[in-house]
XYZ file of C-alpha atoms in Angstrom:
538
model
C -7.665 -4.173 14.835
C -7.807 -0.808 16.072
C -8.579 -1.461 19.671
C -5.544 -4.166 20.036
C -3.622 -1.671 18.748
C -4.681 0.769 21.046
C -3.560 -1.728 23.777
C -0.188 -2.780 22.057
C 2.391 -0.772 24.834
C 0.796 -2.202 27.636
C 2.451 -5.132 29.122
C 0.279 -8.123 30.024
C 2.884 -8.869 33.105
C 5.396 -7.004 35.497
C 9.018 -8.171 36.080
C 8.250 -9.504 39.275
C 5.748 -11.398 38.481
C 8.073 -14.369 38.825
C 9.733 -16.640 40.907
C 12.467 -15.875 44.091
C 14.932 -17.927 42.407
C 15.269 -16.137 39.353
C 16.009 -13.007 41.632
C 18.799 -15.826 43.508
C 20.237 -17.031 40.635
C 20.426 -13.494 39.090
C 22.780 -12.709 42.404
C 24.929 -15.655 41.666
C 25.440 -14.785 38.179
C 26.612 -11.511 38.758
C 28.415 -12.500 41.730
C 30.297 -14.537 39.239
C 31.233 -12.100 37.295
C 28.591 -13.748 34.822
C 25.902 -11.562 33.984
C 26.674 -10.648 30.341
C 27.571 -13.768 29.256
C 25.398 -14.472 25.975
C 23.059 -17.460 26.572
C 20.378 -18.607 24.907
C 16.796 -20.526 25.947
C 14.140 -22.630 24.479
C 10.464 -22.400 26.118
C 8.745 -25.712 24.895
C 6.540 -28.302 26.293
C 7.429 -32.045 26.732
C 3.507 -33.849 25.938
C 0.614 -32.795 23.979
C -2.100 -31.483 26.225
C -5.588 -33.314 26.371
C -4.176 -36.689 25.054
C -4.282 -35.305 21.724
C -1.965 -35.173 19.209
C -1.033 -31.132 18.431
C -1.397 -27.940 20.716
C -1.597 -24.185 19.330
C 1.228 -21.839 19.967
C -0.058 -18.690 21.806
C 1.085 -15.787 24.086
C 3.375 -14.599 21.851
C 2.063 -11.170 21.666
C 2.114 -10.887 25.168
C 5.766 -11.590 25.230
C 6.747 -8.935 23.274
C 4.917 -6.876 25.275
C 6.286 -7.543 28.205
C 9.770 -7.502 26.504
C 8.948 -4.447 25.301
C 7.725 -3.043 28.276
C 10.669 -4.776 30.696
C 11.986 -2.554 33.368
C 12.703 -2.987 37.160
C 11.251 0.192 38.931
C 12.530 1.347 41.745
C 9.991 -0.477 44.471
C 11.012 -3.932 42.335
C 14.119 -2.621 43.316
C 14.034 -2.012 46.874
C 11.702 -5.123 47.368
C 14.244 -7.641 45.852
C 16.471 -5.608 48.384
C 14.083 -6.742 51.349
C 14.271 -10.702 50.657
C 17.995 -11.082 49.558
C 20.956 -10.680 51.937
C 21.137 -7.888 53.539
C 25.110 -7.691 52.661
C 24.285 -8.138 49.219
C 26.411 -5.067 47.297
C 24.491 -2.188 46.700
C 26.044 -2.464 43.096
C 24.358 -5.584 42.058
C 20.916 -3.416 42.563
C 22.208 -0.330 40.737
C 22.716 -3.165 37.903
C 19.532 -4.404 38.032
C 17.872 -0.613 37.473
C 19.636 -0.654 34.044
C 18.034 -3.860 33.027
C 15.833 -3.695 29.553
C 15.815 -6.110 26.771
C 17.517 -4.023 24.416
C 19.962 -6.993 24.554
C 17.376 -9.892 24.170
C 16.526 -11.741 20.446
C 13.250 -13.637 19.881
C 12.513 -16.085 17.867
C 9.090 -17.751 17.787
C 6.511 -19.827 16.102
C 3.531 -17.114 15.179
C 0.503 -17.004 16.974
C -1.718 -20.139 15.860
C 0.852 -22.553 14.522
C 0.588 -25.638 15.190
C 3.182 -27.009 17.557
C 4.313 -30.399 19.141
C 6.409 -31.724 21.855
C 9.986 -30.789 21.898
C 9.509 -27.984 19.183
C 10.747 -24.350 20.873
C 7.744 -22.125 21.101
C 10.153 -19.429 21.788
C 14.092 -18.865 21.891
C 15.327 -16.408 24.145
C 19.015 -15.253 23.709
C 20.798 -12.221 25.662
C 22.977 -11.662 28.680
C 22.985 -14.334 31.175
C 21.327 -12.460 34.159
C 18.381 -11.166 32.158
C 17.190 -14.068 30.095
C 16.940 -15.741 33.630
C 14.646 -12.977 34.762
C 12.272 -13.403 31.958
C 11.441 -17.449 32.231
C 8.895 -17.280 34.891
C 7.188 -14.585 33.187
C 7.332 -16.163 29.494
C 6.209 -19.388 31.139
C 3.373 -17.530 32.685
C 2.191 -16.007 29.454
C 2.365 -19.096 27.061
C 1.589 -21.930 29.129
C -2.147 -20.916 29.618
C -2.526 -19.167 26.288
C -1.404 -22.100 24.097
C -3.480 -24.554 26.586
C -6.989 -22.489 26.107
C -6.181 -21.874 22.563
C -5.703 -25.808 22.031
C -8.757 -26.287 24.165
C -10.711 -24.085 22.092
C -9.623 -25.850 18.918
C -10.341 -29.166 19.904
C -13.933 -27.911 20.847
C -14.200 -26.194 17.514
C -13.349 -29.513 15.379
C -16.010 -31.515 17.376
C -18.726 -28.472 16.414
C -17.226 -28.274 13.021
C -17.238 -25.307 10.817
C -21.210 -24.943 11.154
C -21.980 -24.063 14.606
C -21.212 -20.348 16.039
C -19.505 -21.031 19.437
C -19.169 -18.488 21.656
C -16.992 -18.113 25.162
C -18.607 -17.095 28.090
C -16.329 -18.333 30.787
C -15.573 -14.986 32.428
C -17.202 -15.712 35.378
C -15.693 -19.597 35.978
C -11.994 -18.280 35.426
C -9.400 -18.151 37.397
C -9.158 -14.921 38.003
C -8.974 -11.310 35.918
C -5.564 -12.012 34.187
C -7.039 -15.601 33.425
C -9.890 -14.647 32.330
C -8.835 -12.389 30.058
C -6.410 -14.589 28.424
C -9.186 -17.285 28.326
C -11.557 -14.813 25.667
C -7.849 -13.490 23.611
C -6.871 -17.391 23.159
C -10.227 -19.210 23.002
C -11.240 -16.459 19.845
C -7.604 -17.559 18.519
C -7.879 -21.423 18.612
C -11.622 -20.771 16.772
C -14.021 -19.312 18.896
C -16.536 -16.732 17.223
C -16.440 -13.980 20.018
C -17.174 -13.905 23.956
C -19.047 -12.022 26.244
C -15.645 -10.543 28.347
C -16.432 -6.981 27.275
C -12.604 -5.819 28.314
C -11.650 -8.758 25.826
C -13.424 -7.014 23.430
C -11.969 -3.309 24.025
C -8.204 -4.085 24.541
C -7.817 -7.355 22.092
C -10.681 -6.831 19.315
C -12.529 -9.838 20.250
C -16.068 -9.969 18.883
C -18.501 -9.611 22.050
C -21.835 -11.056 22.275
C -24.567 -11.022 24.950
C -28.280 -10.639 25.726
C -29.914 -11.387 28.884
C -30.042 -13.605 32.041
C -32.471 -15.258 34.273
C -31.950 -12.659 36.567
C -33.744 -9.862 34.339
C -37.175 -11.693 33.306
C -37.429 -12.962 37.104
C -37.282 -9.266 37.824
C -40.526 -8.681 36.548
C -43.681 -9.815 37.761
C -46.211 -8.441 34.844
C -47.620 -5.787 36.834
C -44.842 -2.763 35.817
C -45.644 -0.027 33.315
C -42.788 1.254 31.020
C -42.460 4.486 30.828
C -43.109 4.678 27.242
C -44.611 1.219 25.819
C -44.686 2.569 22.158
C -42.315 1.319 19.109
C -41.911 2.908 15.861
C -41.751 0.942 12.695
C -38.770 -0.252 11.280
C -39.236 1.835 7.843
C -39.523 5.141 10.414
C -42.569 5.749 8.776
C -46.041 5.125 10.666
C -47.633 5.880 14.159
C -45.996 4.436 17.206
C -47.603 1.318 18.610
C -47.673 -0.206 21.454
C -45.946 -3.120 21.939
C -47.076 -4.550 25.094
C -50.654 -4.296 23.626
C -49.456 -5.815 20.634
C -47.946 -9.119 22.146
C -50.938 -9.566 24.365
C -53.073 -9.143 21.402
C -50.692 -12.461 20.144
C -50.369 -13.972 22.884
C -53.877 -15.241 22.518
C -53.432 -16.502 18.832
C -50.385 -17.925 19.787
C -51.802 -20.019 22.789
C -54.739 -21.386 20.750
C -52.418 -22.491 17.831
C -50.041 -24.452 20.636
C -53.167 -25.458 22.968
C -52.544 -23.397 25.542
C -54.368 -21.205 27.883
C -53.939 -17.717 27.871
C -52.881 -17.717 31.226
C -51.049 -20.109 31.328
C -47.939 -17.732 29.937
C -46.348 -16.142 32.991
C -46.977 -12.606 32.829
C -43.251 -11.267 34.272
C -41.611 -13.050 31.432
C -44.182 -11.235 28.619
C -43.455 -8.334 30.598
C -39.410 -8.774 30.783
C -39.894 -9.289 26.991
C -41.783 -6.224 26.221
C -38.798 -4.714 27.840
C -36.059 -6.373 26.184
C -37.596 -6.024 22.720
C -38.401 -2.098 23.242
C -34.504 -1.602 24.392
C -33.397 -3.724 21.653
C -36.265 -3.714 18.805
C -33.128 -4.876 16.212
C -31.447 -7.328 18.333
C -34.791 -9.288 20.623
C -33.945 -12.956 21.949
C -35.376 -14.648 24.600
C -34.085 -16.938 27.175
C -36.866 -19.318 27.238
C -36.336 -21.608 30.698
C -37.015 -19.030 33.486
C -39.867 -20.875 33.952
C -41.190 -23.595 31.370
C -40.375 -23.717 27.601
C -43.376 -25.031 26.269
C -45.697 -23.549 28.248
C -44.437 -20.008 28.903
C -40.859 -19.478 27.097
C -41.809 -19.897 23.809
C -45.625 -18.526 23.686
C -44.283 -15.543 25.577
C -41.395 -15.070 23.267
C -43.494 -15.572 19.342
C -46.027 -13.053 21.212
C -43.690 -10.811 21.579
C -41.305 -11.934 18.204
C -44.714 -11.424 15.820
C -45.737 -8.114 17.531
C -42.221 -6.948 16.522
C -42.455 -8.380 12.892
C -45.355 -6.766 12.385
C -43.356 -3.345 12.524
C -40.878 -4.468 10.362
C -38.724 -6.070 12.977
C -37.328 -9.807 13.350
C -36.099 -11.209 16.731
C -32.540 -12.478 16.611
C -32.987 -15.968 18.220
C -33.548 -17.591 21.651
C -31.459 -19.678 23.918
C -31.532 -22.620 25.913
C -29.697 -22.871 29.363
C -31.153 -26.335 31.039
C -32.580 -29.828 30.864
C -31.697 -32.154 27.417
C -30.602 -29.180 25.464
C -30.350 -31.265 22.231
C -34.383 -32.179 22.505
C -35.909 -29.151 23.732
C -33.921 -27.364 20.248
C -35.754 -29.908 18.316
C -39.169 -29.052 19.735
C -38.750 -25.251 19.962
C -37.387 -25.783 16.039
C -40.938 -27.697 15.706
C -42.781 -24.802 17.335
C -41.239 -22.371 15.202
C -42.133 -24.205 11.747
C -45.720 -24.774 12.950
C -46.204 -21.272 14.007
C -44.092 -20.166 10.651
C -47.024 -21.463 8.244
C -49.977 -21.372 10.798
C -48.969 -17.265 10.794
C -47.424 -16.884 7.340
C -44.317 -15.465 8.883
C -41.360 -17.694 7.212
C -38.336 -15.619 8.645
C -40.010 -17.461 11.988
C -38.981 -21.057 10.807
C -35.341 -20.093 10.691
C -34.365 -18.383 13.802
C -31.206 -19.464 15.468
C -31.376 -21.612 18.808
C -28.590 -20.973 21.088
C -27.465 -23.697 23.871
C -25.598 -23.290 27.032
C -25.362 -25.052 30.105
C -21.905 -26.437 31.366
C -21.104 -27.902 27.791
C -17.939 -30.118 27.535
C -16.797 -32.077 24.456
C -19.290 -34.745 25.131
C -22.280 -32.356 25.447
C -20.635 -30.868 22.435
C -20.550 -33.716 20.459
C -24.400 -34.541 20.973
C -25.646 -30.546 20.092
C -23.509 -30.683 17.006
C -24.789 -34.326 15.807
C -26.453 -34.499 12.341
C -29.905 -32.785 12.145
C -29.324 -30.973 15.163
C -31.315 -27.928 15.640
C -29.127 -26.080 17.918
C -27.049 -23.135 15.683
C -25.213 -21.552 18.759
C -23.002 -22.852 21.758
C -21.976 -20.593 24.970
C -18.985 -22.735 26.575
C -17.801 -21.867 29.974
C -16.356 -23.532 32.590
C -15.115 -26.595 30.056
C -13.511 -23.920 28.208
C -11.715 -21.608 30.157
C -10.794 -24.314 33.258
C -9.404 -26.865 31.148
C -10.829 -29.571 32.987
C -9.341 -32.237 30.919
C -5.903 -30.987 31.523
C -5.370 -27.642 33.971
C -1.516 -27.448 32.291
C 0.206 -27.438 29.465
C 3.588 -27.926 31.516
C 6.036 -25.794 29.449
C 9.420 -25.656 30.490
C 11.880 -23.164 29.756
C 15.525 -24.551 29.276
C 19.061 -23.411 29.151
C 20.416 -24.687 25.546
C 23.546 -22.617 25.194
C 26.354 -20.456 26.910
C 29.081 -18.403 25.527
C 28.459 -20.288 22.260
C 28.843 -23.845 23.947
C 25.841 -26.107 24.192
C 24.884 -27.143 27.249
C 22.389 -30.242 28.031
C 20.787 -31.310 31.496
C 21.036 -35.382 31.983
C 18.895 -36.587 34.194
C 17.910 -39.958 35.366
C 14.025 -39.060 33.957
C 14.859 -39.595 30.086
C 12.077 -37.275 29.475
C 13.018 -34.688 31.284
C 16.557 -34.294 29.335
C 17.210 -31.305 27.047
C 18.169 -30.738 23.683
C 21.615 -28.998 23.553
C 22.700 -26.262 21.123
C 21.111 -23.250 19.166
C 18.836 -24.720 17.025
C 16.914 -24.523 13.664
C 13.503 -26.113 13.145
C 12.000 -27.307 10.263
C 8.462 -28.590 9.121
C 8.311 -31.378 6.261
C 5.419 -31.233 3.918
C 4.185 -34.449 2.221
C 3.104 -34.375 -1.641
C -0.315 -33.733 -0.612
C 0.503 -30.682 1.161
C -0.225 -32.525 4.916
C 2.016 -32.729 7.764
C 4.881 -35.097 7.450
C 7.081 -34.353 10.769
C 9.032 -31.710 12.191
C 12.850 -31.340 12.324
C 15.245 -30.166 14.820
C 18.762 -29.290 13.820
C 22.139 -26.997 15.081
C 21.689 -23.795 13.484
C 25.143 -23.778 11.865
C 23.600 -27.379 9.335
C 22.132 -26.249 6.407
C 18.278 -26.389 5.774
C 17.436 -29.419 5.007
C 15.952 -29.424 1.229
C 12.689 -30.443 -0.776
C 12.771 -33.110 -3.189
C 15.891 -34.790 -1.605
C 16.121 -37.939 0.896
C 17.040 -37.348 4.154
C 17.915 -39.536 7.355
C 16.001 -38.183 10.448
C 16.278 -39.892 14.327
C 12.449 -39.315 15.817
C 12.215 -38.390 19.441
C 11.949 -41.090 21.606
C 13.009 -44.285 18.160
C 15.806 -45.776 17.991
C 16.821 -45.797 15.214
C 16.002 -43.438 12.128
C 14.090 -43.217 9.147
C 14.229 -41.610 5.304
C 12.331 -39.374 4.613
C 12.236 -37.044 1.340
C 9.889 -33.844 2.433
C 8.166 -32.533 -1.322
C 8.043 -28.952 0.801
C 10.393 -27.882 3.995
C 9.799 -24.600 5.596
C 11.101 -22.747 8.476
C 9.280 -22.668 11.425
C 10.830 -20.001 14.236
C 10.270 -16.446 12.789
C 12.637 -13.301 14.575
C 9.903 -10.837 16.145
C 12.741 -9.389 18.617
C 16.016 -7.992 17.992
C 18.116 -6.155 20.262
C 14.988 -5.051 22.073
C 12.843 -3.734 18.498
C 10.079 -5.375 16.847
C 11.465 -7.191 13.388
C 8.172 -6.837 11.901
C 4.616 -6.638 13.113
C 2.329 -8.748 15.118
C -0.648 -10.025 13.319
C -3.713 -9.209 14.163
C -5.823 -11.418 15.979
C -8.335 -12.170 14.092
C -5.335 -12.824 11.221
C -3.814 -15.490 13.619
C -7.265 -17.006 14.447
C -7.084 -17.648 10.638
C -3.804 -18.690 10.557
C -4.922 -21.695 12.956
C -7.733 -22.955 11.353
C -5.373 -22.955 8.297
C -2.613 -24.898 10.098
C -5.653 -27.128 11.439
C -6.148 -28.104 7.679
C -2.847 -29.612 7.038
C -2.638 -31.786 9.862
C -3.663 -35.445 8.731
C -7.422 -36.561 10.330
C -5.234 -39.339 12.346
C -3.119 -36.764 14.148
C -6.294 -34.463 14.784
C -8.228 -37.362 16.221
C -9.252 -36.172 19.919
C -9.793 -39.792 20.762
C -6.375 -41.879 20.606
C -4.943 -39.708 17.684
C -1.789 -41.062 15.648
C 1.235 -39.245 17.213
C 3.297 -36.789 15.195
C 6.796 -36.908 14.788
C 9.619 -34.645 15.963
C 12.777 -35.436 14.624
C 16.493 -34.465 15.111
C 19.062 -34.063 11.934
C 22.213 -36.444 12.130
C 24.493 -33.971 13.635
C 21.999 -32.703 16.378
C 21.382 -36.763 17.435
C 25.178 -37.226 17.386
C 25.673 -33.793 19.817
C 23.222 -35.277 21.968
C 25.171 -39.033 22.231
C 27.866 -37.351 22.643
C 26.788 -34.662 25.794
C 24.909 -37.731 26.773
C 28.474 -40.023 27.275
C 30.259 -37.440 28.819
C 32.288 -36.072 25.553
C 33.154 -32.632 24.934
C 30.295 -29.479 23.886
């Protein structure tokens, strides 16, 4: 998209937006005489987030960004100067202003793949010092990104393909940089678009947005427009005026839903009139200001049928209190009443739109069978995460100089998987999901058609398994500091998830006690890891 593109050179974080120890350890390292040793890392996380069974990889196109971006200025400079030692040689500074990752090799999962526990998200290889610099920053960018993006996708499989669900958790976020990242990652994991306008003009994410309380409690029926008139649609014909015309309706409207004329508050008509004269192509009201029934929705088909009858149709209305799955079914009744009583047929059809702190309950109830409700704005249970704040990634040391390295730990969970590695995803002869392999680099790929003995994390002992499809799963992106090829667009990875979505069995993509997925290591990865484990040589 042209506008991401637009936005590709500017990095989504700074170099010191990270932790003191990285600046520490960085000291030690060169202090060691360390620095450019080659070393390699793995960013991955250790559970699935929400109690599910998958998570989306994300952030990746921040990374390279920053990467890309990735140099200490001279304030970074001088401020790392003002919190180490103050004997620390002026040398180890002057090293630090040549830093840049024309050194540092990525390899990644793209944007939208599916991705489970123990599987790198990212491996980070290049000089010692520097790859240390860059974990609190890569941490930064993918934790939150792959948590909203799984967020969103879990939200999107309890709507189902049907509903149009839109973010608009700007407001609830934590923070700019968060809520930023909220819109990019929610549209990813299947959102249709958002109301963060700066989502929209530096990452190409649909935008949508009418009107709040705040505008139709702004009028009180007594203010004039300027110019009340409306020309046809067609262009052709005399101006009318609209705020005639809907009071002119407003009467045939009340009698058909037994109303008195004044019942209708006349601000709302009024905020309407305004609304539909800014936006003749694109009118929808917010109906709960005051009451649906007996001002929302006669104030709104006044307004809707003075418009049609120049050629215009509203766009919808929305919903934002009380049992939002009921009230859709009775404003859907109004609207096929008034359809026939009025001969106006596009009427019947209009979407309903639904907000209102919405979580996957809520969600589960406006997306039932026969429900009327066609759009959902989700918030707070979007952007926040409720169900799970983190997505705990951890970013791990795997190799030095060529040697593995592994950190035991009395916490079996917390151990690492030694070595540079290959990964691998096994297809079943259905085309779903069969389990994902870790092996050393240096093994071969592991091959279709042909039995293979597998140790799953966390079993003891291993299983058979003969895959009808393997295929790699970490893509290069970054070599020696240069893009290998280029990002996707957006709106090509939010694809690319909904496609990986489709190959996961309906067990594993249960949100409700789900049927874990498998992660497996190859015979010679299990036996480095026995072997680290006992004490034996890398």
């Amino acid at each position: 998209m042209a506008a991401e593109a637009g936005a590709e050179d500017r990095a989504a974080a700074r170099p010191l937006l990270t932790d003191l120890y990285q600046a520490t350890m960085a000291l030690g390292y060169w202090r060691a005489g360390r620095a450019r040793d080659a070393a390699e890392f793995e960013l991955y996380f250790r559970r699935c987030p929400f109690g599910g069974a998958f998570a989306l990889a994300a952030g990746l196109r921040d990374c390279l960004r920053f990467l890309r971006a990735f140099r200490l200025r001279d304030e970074d400079v001088r401020f790392l100067a003002s919190v180490l030692p103050p004997d620390t040689d002026p040398a180890f500074f002057e090293h630090l202003r040549t830093l840049d990752c024309s050194g540092v090799t990525v390899q990644a999962l793209p944007e939208g793949s599916l991705a489970f526990p123990g599987v790198p998200l990212l491996q980070v290889s290049g000089p010692l010092l520097l790859v240390q610099l860059l974990e609190t920053p890569l941490l930064c960018l993918v934790s939150y990104a792959s948590l909203v993006a799984t967020n969103a996708a879990r939200l999107r499989l309890i709507a189902g393909p049907g509903k149009r669900l839109l973010e608009f958790g700007l407001r609830r976020a934590q923070g700019p940089d968060g809520g930023l990242t909220a819109s990019t990652y929610s549209y990813l994991g299947g959102f249709d678009g958002s109301s963060n306008t700066l989502a929209g003009q530096l990452r190409g994410v649909p935008v949508a947005g009418t009107l709040a309380h705040s505008f139709v409690t702004s009028f009180s029926g007594s203010e004039v427009p300027p110019d009340p008139t409306l020309a046809p649609a067609a262009g052709a014909g005399p101006r009318v005026d609209l705020a005639a015309g809907a009071a002119a309706w407003l009467g045939r409207v009340c009698a058909h839903l037994g109303l008195r004329a004044q019942d209708p508050h006349p601000g709302e008509r009024a905020a309407f009139v305004a609304y539909a004269l800014a936006f003749p192509r694109a009118f929808q009201g917010l109906l709960d200001s005051y009451s649906v029934q007996r001002s929302g929705l006669p104030n709104f088909l006044a307004v809707a049928l003075a418009l049609g009858e120049l050629g215009y149709r509203a766009v919808g209305v929305r919903l934002d209190s009380g049992d939002l799955l009921q009230q859709a079914r009775e404003v859907r009744g109004v609207f096929r009443s008034a359809a026939a009583r009025f001969q106006v047929p596009w009427l019947e059809l209009l979407p309903i739109a639904v907000s209102n702190n919405v979580d996957e309950e809520e969600l589960a109830r406006l997306s039932q069978e026969g429900s009327e409700v066609d759009v959902i704005g989700i918030g707070t249970g979007l952007v926040t995460c409720p169900r799970q704040p983190s997505l705990g990634c951890v970013y791990k040391l795997v190799s030095v100089g060529g040697q593995a390295r592994m950190k035991l730990t009395e916490d079996p969970e917390k151990q690492t998987l030694p070595g540079s590695k290959a990964a691998f995803r096994l297809l079943d002869s259905e085309g779903f999901l069969l389990l994902d392999m870790l092996q050393l680099a240096e093994e071969p790929p592991p091959q279709a058609e042909r039995e293979l003995k597998v140790w799953p994390l966390g079993a003891r002992d291993p299983r058979t398994v003969r895959p009808a499809r393997v295929e790699p799963l970490l893509r290069r992106w970054l070599s020696e500091g240069q893009l290998c090829e280029p990002l996707p667009s957006l709106a090509e990875s939010r694809a690319f998830a909904q496609w990986s979505l489709s190959r996961l069995r309906p067990a594993h993509k249960r949100l409700q006690s789900p049927a874990p997925y498998q992660v497996a290591l190859s015979e010679q990865l299990r036996a480095l890891v026995d072997s680290l484990s006992a004490g034996g040589p890398v």
